[in-house]
PDB file of C-alpha atoms in Angstrom:
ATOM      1  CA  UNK A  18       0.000   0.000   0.000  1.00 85.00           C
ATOM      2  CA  UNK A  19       1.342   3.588  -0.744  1.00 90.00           C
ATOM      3  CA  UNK A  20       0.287   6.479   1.349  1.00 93.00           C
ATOM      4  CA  UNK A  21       0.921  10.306   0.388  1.00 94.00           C
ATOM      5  CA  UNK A  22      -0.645  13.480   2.268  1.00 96.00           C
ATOM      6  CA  UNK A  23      -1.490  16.833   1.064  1.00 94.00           C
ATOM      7  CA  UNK A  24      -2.253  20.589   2.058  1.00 94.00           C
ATOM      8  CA  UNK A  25      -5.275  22.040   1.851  1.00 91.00           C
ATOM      9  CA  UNK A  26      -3.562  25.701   2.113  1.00 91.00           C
ATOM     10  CA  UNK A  27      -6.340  28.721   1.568  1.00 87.00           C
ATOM     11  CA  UNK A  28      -6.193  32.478   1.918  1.00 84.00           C
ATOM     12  CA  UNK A  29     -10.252  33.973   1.564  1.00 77.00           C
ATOM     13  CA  UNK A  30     -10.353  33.579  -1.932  1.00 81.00           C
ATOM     14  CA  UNK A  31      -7.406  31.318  -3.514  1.00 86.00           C
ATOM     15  CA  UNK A  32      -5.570  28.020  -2.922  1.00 88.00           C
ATOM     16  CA  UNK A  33      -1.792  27.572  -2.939  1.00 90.00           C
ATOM     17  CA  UNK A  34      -1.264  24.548  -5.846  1.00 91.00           C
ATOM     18  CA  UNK A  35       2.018  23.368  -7.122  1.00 89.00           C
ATOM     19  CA  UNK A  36       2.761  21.725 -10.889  1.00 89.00           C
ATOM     20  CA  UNK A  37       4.911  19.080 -10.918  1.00 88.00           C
ATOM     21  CA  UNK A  38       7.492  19.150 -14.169  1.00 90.00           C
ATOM     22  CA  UNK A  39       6.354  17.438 -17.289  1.00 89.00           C
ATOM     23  CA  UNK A  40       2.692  17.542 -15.847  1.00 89.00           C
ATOM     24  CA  UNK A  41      -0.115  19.622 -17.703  1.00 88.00           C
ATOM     25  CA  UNK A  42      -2.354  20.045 -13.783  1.00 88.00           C
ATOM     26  CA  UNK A  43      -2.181  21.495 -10.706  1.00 89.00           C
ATOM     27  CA  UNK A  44      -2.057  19.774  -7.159  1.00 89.00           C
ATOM     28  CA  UNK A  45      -1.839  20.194  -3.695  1.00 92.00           C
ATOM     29  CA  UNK A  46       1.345  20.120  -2.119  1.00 94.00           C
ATOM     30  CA  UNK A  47       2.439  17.006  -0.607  1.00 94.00           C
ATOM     31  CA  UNK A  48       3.756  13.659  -1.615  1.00 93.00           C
ATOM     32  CA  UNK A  49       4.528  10.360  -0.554  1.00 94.00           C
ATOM     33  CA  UNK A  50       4.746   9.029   2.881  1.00 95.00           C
ATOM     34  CA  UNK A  51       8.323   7.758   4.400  1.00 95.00           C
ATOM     35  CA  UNK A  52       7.810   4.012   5.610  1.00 93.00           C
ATOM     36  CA  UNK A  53       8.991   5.209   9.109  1.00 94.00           C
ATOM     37  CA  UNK A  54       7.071   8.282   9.140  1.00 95.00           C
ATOM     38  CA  UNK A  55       3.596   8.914  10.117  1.00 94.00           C
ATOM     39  CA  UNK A  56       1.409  10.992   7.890  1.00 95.00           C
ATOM     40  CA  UNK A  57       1.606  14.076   9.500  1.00 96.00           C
ATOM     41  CA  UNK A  58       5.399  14.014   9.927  1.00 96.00           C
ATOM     42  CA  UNK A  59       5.624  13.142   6.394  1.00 96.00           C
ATOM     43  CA  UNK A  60       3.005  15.878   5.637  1.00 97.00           C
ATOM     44  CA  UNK A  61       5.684  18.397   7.283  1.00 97.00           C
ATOM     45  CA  UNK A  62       8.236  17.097   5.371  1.00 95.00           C
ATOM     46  CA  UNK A  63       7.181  16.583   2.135  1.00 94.00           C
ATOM     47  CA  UNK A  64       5.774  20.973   2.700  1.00 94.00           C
ATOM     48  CA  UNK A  65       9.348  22.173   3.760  1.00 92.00           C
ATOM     49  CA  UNK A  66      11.067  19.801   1.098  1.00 91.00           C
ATOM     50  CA  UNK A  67       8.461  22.074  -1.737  1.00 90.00           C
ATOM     51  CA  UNK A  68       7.686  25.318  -0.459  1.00 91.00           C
ATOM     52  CA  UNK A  69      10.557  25.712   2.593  1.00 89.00           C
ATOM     53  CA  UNK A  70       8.029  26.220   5.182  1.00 91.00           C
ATOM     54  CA  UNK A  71       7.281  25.118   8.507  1.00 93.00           C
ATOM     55  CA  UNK A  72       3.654  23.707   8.093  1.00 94.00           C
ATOM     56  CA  UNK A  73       1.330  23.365  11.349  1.00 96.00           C
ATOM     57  CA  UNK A  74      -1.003  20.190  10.092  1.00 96.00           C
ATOM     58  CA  UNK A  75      -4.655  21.328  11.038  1.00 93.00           C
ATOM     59  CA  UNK A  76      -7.927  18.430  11.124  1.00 91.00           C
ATOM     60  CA  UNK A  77      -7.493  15.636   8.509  1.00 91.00           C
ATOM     61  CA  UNK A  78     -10.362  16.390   6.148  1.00 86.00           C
ATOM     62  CA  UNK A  79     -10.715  13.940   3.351  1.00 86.00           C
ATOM     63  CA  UNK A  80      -8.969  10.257   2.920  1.00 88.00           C
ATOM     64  CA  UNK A  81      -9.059   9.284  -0.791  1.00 86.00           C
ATOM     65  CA  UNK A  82      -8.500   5.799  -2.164  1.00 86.00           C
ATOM     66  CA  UNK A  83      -7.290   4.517  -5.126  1.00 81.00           C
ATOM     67  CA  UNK A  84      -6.315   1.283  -6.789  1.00 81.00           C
ATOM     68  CA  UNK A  85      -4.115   1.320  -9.872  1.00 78.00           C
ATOM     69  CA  UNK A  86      -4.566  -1.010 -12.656  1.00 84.00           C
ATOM     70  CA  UNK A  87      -1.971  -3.215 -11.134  1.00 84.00           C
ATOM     71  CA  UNK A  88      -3.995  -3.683  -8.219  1.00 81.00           C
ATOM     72  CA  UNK A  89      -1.763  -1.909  -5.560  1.00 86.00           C
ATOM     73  CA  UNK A  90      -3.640   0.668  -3.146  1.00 87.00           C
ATOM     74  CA  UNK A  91      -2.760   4.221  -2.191  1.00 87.00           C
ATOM     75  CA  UNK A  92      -4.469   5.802   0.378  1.00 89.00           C
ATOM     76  CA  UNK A  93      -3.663  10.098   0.036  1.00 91.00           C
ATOM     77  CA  UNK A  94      -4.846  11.829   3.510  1.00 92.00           C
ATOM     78  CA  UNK A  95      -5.747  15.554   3.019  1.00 91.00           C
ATOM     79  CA  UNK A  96      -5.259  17.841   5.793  1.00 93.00           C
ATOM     80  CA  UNK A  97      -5.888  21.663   6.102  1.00 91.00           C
ATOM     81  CA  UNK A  98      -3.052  23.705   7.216  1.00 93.00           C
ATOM     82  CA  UNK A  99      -3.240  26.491  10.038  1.00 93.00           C
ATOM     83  CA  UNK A 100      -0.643  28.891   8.952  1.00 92.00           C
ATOM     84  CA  UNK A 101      -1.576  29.922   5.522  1.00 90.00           C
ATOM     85  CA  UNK A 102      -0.244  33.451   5.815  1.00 89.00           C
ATOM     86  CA  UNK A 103       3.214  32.142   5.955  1.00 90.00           C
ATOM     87  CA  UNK A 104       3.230  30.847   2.886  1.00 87.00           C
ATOM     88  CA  UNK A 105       3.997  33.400  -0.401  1.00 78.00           C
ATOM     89  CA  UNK A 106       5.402  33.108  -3.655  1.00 61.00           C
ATOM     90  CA  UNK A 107       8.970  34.496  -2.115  1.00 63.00           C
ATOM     91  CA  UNK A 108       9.376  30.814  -0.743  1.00 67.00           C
ATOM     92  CA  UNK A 109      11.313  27.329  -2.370  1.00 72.00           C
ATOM     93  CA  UNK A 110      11.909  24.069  -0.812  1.00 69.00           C
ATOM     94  CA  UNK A 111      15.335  22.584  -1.331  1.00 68.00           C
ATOM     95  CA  UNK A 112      13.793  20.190  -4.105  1.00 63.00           C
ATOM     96  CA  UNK A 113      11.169  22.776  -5.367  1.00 73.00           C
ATOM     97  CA  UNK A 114      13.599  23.685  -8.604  1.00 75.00           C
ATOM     98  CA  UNK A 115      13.910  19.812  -8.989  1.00 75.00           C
ATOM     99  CA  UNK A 116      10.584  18.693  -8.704  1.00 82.00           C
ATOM    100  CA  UNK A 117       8.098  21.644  -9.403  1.00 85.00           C
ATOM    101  CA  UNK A 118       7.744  24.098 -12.227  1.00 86.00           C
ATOM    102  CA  UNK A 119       5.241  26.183 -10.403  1.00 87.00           C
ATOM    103  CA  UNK A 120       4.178  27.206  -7.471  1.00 87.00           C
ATOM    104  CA  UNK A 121       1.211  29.319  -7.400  1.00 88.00           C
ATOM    105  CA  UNK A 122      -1.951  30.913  -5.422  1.00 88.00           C
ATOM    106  CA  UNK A 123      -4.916  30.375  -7.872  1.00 87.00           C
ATOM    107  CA  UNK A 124      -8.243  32.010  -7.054  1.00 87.00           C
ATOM    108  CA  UNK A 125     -11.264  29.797  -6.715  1.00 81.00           C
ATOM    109  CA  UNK A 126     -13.060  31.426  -9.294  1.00 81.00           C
ATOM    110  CA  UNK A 127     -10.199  30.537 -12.109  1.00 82.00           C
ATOM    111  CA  UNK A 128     -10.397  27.624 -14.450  1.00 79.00           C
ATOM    112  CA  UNK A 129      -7.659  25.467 -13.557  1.00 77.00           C
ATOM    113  CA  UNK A 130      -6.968  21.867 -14.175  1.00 78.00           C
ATOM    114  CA  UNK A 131      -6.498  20.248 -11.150  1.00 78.00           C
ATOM    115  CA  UNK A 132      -5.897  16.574  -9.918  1.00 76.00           C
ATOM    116  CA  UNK A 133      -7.124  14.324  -8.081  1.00 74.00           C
ATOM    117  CA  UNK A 134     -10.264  16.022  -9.741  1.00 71.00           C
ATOM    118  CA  UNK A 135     -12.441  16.014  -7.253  1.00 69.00           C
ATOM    119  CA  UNK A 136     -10.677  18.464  -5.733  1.00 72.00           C
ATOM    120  CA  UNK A 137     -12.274  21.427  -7.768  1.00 69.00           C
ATOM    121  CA  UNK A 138     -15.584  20.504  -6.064  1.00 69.00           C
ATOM    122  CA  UNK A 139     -14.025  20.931  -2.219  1.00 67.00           C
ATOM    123  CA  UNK A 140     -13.183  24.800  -3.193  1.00 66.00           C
ATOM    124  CA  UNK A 141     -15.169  27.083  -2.502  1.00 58.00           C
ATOM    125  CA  UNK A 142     -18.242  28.925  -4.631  1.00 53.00           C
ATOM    126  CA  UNK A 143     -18.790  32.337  -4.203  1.00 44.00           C
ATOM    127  CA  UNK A 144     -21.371  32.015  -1.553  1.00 45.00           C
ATOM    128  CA  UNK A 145     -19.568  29.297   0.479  1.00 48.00           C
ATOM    129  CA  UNK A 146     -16.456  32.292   1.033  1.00 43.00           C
ATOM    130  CA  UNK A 147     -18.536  34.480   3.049  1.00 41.00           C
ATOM    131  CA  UNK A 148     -18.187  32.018   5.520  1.00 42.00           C
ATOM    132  CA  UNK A 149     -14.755  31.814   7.122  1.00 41.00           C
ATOM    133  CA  UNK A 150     -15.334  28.357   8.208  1.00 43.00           C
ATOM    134  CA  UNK A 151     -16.534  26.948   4.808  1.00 40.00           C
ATOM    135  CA  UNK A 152     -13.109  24.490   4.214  1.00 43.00           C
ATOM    136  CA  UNK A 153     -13.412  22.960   7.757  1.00 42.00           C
ATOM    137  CA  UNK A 154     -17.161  22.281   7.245  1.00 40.00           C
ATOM    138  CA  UNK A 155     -15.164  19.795   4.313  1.00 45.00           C
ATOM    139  CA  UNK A 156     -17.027  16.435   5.125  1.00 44.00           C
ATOM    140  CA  UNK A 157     -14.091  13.878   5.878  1.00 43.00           C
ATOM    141  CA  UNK A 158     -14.597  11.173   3.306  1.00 44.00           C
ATOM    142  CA  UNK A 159     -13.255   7.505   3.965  1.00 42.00           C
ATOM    143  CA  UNK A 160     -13.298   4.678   1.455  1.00 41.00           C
ATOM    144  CA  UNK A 161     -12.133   1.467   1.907  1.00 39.00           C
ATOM    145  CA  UNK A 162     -12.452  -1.722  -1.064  1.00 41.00           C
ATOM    146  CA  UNK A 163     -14.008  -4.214   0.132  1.00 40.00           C
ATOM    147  CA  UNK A 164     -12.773  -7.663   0.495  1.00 40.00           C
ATOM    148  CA  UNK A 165     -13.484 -11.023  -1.035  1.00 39.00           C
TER     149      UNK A 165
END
């Protein structure tokens, strides 16, 4: 089984998304879990080693699962991070010029291709960012196969 983690990281009316080289989408920030990490540590890492900050992990809002045609299982845990404001474009992870070739605040309301792709439908509509609270009222989402 392979496990990543991601940041949910919003300021009132964008997301901070990253685009990995030789990739055509967006995604959160975040990567593969460390087999001797758990998923927040790796969380923290895998945030410095991108955008060389100091992440404070928040609630765990969504688990997604999915099974590649192989049949091996990855489980990504999405978590929403407390310290958005010290996160800007002036900041680089010591593998952000070897892994990403952007790093960038999109606002909700852009068209942007982003993956996993149900993603799009956790941001916010127009109405939903009058409320402050509207990305931790996120409904935590677990799905497990089921077994023979």
């Amino acid at each position: 089984m392979k496990l990543a983690a991601r940041a949910i990281i919003t300021n009132d009316d964008s997301v901070l998304l990253v685009r990995h080289k030789n990739r055509d989408f967006f995604a959160l920030p975040g990567g593969k879990i460390n087999s001797n990490e758990d998923v927040r540590t790796g969380l923290v890492r895998e945030i410095y080693e991108e955008l060389g900050t100091q992440a404070e992990i928040g609630p765990l809002l969504y688990v997604h699962e999915f099974r590649y045609p192989g049949g091996d299982l990855s489980l990504e845990f999405f978590f929403r991070i407390e310290n958005p404001q010290d996160f800007n474009d002036n900041h680089k992870g010591e593998l952000a010029d070897v892994e990403l070739a952007e790093i960038r605040w999109i606002p909700f309301s852009e068209n942007f291709l982003v993956k996993p792709p149900f993603l799009k439908d956790m941001f916010p509509s127009a109405s939903q960012r009058k409320n402050a609270e509207f990305i931790s009222a996120c409904p935590i989402s677990f799905s497990f196969p089921k077994t023979a």
